[in-house]
Coordinates of C-alpha atoms in Angstrom, one line a residue:
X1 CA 48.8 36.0 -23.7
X2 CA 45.6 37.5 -23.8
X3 CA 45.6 41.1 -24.3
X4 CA 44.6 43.8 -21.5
X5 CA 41.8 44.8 -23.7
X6 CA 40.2 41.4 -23.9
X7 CA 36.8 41.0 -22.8
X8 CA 36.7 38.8 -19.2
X9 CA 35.0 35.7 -19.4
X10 CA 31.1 35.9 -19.0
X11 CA 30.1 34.7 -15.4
X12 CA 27.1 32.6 -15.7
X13 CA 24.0 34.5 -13.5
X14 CA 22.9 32.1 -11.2
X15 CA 18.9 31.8 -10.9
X16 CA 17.4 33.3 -7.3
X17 CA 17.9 31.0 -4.3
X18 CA 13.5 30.3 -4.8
X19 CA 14.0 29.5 -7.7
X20 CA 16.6 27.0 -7.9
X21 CA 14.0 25.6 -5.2
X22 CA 11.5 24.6 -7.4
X23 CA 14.0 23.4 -10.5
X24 CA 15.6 21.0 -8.0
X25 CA 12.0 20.1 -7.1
X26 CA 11.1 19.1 -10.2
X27 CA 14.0 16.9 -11.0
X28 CA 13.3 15.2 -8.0
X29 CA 9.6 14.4 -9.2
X30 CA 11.4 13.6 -12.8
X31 CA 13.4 10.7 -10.6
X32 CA 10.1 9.2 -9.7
X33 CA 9.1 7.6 -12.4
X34 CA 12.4 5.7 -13.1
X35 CA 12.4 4.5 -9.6
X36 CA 9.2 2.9 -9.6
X37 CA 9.8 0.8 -12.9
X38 CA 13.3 0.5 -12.7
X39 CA 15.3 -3.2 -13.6
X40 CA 17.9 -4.1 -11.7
X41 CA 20.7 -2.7 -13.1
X42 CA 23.4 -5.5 -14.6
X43 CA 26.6 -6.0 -13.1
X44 CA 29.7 -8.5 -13.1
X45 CA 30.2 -8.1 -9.3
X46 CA 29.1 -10.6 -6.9
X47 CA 26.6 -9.3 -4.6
X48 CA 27.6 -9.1 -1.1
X49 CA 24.5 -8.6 0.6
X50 CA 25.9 -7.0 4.5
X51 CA 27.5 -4.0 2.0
X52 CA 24.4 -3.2 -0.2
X53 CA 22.2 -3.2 3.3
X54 CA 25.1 -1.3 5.1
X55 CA 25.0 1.1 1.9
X56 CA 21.7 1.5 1.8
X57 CA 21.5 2.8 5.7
X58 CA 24.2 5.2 5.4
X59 CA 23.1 7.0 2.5
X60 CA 19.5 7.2 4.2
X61 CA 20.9 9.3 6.9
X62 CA 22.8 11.2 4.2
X63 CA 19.6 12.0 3.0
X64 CA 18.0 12.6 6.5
X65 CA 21.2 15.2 6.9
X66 CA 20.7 17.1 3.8
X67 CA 16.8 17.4 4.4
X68 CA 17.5 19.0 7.4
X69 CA 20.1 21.1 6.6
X70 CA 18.5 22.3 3.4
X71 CA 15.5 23.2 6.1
X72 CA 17.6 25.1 8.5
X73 CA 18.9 27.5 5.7
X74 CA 15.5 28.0 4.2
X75 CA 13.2 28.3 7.2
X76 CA 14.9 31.4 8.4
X77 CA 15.8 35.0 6.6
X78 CA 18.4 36.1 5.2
X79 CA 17.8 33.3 2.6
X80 CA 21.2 32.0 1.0
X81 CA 23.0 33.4 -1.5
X82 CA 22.4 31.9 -4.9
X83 CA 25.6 30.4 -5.0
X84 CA 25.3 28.8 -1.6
X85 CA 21.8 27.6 -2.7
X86 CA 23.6 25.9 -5.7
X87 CA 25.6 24.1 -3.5
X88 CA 22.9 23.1 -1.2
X89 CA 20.9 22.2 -4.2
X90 CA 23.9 20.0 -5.4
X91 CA 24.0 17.7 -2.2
X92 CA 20.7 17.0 -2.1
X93 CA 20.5 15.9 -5.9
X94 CA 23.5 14.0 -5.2
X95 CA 22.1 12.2 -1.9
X96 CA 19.0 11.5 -3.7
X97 CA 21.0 10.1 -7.1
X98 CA 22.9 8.2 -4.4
X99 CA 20.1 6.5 -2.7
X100 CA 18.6 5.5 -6.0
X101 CA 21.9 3.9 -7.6
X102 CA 21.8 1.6 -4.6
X103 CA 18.4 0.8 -5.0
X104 CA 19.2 -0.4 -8.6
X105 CA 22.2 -2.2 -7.1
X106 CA 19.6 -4.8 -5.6
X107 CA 19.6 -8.0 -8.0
X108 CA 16.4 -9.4 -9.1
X109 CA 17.8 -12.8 -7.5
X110 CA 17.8 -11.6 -4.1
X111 CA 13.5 -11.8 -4.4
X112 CA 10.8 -9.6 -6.4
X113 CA 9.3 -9.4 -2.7
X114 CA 12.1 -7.6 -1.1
X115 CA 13.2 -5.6 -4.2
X116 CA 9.4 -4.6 -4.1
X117 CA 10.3 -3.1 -0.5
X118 CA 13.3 -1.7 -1.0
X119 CA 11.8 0.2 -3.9
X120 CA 8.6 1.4 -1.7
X121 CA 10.9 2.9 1.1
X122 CA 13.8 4.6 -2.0
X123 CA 10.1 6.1 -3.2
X124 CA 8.9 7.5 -0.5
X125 CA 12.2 8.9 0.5
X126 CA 12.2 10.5 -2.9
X127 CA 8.8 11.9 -3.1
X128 CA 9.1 12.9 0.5
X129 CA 12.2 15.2 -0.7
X130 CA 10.2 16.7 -3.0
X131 CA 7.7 17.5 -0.6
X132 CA 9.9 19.0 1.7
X133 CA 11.6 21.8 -1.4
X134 CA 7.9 22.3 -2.9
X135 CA 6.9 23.6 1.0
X136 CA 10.2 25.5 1.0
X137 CA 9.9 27.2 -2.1
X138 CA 6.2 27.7 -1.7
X139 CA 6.0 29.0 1.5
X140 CA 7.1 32.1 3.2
X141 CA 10.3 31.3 5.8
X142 CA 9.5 31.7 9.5
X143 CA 5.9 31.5 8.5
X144 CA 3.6 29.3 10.9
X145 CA 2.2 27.6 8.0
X146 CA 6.4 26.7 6.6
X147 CA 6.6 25.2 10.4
X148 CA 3.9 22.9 10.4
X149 CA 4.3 21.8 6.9
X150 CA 7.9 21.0 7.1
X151 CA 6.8 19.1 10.4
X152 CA 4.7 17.1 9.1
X153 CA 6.8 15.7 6.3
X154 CA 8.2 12.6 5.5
X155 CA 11.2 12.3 4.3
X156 CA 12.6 12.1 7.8
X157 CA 10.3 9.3 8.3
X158 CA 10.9 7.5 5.1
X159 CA 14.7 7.6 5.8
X160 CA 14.1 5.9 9.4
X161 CA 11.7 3.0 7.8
X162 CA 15.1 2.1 6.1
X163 CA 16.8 0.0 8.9
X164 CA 13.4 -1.7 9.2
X165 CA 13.2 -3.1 5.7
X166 CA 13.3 -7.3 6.1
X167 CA 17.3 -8.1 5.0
X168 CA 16.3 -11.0 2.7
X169 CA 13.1 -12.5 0.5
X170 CA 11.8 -15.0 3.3
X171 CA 11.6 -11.7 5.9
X172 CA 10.0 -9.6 3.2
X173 CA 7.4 -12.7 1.9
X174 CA 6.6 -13.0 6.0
X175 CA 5.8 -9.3 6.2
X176 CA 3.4 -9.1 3.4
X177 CA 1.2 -12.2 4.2
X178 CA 0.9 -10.8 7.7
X179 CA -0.5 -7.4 6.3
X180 CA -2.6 -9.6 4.2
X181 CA -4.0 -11.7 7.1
X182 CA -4.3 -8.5 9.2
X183 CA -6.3 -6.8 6.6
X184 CA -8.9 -10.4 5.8
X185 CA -9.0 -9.7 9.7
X186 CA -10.0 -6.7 9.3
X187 CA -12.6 -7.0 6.5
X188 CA -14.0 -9.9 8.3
X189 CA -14.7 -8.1 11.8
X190 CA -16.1 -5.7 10.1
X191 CA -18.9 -7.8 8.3
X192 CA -19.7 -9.6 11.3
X193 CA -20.4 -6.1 13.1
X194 CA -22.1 -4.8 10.3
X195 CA -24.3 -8.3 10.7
X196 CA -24.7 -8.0 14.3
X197 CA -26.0 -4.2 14.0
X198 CA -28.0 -5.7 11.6
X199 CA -28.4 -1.7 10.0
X200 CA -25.1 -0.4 9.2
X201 CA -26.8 2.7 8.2
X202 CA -29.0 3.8 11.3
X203 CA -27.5 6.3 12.7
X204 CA -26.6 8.2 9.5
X205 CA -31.0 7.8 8.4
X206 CA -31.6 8.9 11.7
X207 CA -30.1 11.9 11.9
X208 CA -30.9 12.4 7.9
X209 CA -34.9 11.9 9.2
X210 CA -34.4 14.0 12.1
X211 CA -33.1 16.6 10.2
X212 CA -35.6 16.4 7.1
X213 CA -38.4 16.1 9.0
X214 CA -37.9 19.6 11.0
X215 CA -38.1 21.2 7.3
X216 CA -41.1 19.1 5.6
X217 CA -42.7 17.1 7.9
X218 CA -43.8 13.9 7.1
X219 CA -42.6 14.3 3.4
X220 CA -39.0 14.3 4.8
X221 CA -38.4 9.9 3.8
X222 CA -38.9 11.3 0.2
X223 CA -36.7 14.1 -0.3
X224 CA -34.6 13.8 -2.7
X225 CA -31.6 11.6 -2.0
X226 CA -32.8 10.0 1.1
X227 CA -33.1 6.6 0.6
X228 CA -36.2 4.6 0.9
X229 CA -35.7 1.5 3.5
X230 CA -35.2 -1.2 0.6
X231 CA -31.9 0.9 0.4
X232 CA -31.2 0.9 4.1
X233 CA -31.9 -2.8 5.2
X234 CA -31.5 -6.6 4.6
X235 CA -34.1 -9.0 3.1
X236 CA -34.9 -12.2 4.8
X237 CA -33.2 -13.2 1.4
X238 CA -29.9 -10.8 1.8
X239 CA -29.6 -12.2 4.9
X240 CA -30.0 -16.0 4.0
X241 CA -27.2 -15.1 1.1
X242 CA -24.4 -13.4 3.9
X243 CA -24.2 -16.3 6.0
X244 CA -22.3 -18.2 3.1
X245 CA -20.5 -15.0 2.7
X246 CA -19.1 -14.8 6.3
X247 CA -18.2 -18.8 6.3
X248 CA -15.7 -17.4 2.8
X249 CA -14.1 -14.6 4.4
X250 CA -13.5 -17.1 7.3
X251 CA -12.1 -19.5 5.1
X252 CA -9.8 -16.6 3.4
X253 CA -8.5 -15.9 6.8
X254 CA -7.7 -19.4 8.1
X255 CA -6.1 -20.2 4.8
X256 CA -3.5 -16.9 4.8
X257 CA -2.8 -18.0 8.0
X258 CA -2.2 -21.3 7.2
X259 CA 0.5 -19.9 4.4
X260 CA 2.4 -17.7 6.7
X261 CA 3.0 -20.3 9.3
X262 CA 4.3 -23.0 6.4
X263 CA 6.1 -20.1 5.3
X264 CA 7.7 -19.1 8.7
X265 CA 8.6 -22.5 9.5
X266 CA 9.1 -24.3 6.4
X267 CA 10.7 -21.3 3.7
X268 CA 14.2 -21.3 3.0
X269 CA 15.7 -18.0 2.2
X270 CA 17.5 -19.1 -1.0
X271 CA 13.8 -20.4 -2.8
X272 CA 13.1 -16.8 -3.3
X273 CA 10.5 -17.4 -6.7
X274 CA 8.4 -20.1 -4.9
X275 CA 8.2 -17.4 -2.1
X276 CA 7.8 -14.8 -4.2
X277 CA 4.8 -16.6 -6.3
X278 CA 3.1 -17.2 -2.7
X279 CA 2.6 -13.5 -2.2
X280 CA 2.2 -12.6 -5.6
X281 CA -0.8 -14.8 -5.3
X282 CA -1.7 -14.4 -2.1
X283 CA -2.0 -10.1 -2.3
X284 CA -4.8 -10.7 -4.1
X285 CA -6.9 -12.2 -1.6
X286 CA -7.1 -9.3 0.3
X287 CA -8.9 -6.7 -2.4
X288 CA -11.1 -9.7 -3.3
X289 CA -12.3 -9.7 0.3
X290 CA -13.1 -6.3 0.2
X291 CA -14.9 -6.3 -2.8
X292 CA -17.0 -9.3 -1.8
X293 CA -17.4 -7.5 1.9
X294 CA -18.4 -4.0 0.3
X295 CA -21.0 -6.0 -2.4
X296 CA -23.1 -7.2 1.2
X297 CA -24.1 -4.2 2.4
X298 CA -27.6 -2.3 1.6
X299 CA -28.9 -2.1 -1.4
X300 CA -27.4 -5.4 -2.4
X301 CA -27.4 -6.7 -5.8
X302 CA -26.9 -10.0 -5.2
X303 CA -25.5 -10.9 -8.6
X304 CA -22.7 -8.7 -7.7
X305 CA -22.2 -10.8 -4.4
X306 CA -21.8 -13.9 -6.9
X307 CA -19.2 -12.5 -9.1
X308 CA -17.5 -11.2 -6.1
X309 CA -17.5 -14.1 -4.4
X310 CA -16.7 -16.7 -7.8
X311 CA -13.6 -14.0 -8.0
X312 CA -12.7 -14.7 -4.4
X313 CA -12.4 -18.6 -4.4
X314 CA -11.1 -18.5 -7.8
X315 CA -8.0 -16.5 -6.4
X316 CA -8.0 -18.1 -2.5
X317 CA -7.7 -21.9 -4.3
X318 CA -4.8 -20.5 -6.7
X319 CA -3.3 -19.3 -3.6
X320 CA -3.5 -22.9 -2.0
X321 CA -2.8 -25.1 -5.1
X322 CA 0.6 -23.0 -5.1
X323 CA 1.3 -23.0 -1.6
X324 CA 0.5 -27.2 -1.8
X325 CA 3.4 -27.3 -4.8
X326 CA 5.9 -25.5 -3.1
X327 CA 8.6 -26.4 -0.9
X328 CA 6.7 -24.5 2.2
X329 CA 4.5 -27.6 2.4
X330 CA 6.8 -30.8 2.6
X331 CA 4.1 -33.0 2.8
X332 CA 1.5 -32.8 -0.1
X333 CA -0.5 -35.0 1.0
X334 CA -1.5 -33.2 4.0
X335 CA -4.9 -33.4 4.6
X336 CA -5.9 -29.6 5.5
X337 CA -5.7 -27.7 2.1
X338 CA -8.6 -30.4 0.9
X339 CA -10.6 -29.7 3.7
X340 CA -10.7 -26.0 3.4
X341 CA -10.6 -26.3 -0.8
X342 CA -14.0 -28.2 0.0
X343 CA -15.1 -25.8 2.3
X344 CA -14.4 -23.1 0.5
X345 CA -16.9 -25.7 -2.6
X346 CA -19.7 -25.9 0.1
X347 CA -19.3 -21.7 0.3
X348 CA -19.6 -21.1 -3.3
X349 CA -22.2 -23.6 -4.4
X350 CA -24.3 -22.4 -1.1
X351 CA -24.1 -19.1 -3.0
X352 CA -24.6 -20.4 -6.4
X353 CA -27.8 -22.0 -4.9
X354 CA -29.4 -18.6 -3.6
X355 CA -28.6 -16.2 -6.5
X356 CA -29.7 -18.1 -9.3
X357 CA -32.6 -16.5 -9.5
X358 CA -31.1 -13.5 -10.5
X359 CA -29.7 -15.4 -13.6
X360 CA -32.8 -16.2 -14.6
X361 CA -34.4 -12.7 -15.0

C-alpha cells in the first residue's frame, strides 16, 4: 500500500480544444495518401457483396453525424472543454478510420473500375473532413466567415454521393464511358461553334482595340501583348486542315457510343477485366480530344494538330480493337468497327496530306 506521502500520479495536460483541432486535422490529411494508393487489403473471408455496400452506407452517415456534431460544438462559444474536445476528436478519427477499413475491404476481383469509385467517394469524404476541422480551427466561432465556410463544405456532400456509387463493375464501366461520351460531346460542340463563329477571339480583340485605342490611337494593334491578326484568325490553309479534324472528333464520339451500348447490352457483370480494359482504354480518348480540339484554335501550328491527331487515332483504334476482342461484341465479324477504323484512316491520311509541308521545313 502506497504511502500517504506518495506523490499522485501525474495527470497528462490535455492540449487546448484549437489545438487538438488542427492535430486531428493533420492526421486526417496523413490518411490521404494511403487511401489513394491503397491494395486491397487480403483476407480469407468470402466477400458478401449486400454487407460491404450496406457497411459502406452506414458508416457514411456515421461520418455525416460526427461532421455535424463536431460543427455544432465548435461554431458556438463557450468552446468545449479539452477533454470533451478529445472525445469529439476521438469519434471522428474513428469514423474516418472506419470508412477507410471498408474501403480496403473491397477486393480487386469485384472490378479496378468500381474499386476506382469507391476510392474517389472514401477520398473526398476524407479530404472533405479535413476541410471542415481546418475552417473550424482556423476561423473565429459565430463568425460570418465560419458560417459560410462550413456551408459550403463537402463532406456532407461526399457522404450522400455514397448510396449513388454503381453496386458492381458493369454499373461503374457504364458510368465512366457515359462521362467519356458526354465530355467528346462536349469538345466536339464546341469546335464546331468555334468553326461556325469562325473568330473565337472577337469579342475579347474588340474590346482589347477599343480599349487601346482610347490611349494610343492608331498604334493601339501594336501594343505590347495584343496580338497581330495572324494570331487571331484562320488561314484558308487552317481551315482546309479542321475539316478533317471535325470528321475525327465525330468518329471519337460515334465510336464511345458504340462501346457503351455493346457494353450495356452485351457485358456480364462477372467479366469485370475485359470491362475494366474497355475503360482503361477508352478514358483516354477523351483528353486526346481535347488536346487535338485546343491545337485548332488561332495561332495554330499545324504540326501540333498532326501529333495531336496521330495520338488520337492511335488510342480511339486501341479502344476498338479491344472492344472487337471482348465478350461485349459477340459477333467479330460485325461490319461497323471496320467502317469507322477506315474512317477514322481517311481522317488521318487527309491530315497527313495537308501538314506535310511542315515536315519538310
Amino acid at each position: 500500500m502506497a504511502s500517504a506521502g506518495a506523490p499522485a500520479a501525474a495527470v497528462p495536460t490535455l492540449a487546448p480544444p484549437l489545438e487538438q483541432l488542427r492535430h486531428l486535422a493533420r492526421e486526417l490529411r496523413l490518411l490521404l495518401p494511403g487511401v489513394r494508393v491503397g491494395e486491397a487489403r487480403e483476407t480469407s473471408k468470402e466477400f458478401n457483396r449486400e454487407t460491404f455496400w450496406s457497411r459502406l452506407n452506414e458508416a457514411a452517415v456515421k461520418v455525416s453525424g460526427e461532421a455535424t456534431t463536431l460543427t455544432e460544438v465548435f461554431s458556438r462559444l463557450p468552446l468545449p472543454s479539452p477533454q470533451e474536445t478529445q472525445r469529439f476528436c476521438e469519434q471522428v478519427h474513428a469514423a474516418i478510420q472506419a470508412i477507410i477499413a471498408i474501403y480496403y475491404s473491397l477486393p480487386k476481383d469485384q472490378g479496378i473500375t468500381l474499386r476506382k469509385l469507391v476510392r474517389s467517394a472514401t477520398v473526398d469524404i476524407v479530404d472533405g473532413m479535413a476541410q471542415l476541422v481546418e475552417v473550424l480551427f482556423i476561423t473565429p466561432a459565430q463568425s460570418p466567415e465560419n458560417n459560410d465556410l462550413i456551408s459550403c463544405n463537402n463532406v456532407w456532400v461526399a457522404c450522400q454521393q455514397v448510396p449513388r456509387i454503381p453496386r458492381d463493375n458493369k454499373a461503374a464501366a457504364l458510368l465512366m464511358l457515359t462521362k467519356s461520351v458526354d465530355f467528346v460531346k462536349d469538345a466536339h460542340e464546341e469546335m464546331e461553334r468555334a468553326v461556325e463563329e469562325y473568330d473565337p477571339y472577337c469579342g475579347l480583340l474588340n474590346d482589347t482595340e477599343e480599349d487601346n485605342s482610347d490611349n494610343y490611337g492608331d498604334e493601339g494593334d501594336d501594343v505590347l501583348g495584343c496580338p497581330n491578326n495572324r494570331d487571331l484568325y484562320w488561314s484558308e490553309e487552317d481551315q482546309e486542315l479542321i475539316t478533317p479534324c471535325l470528321a475525327l472528333v465525330r468518329a471519337s464520339k460515334a465510336g464511345l457510343k458504340k462501346i457503351r451500348i455493346l457494353v450495356a447490352e452485351n457485358g456480364k457483370k462477372d467479366q469485370v477485366a475485359q470491362l475494366d480494359d474497355i475503360v482503361d482504354i477508352s478514358d483516354e480518348i477523351s483528353p486526346s480530344v481535347d488536346d487535338l480540339a485546343l491545337s485548332i484554335y488561332p495561332p495554330m501550328c499545324h504540326l501540333t494538330v498532326r501529333i495531336n491527331s496521330a495520338k488520337l487515332v492511335s488510342v480511339l483504334k486501341k479502344a476498338l480493337e479491344i472492344t472487337k476482342a471482348s465478350h461485349v461484341n459477340p459477333q467479330p465479324e460485325d461490319s461497323w468497327i471496320p467502317l469507322l477504323v477506315n474512317a477514322v484512316d481517311h481522317c488521318m491520311n487527309r491530315i497527313k496530306e495537308l501538314t506535310q509541308s511542315e515536315l519538310e521545313l
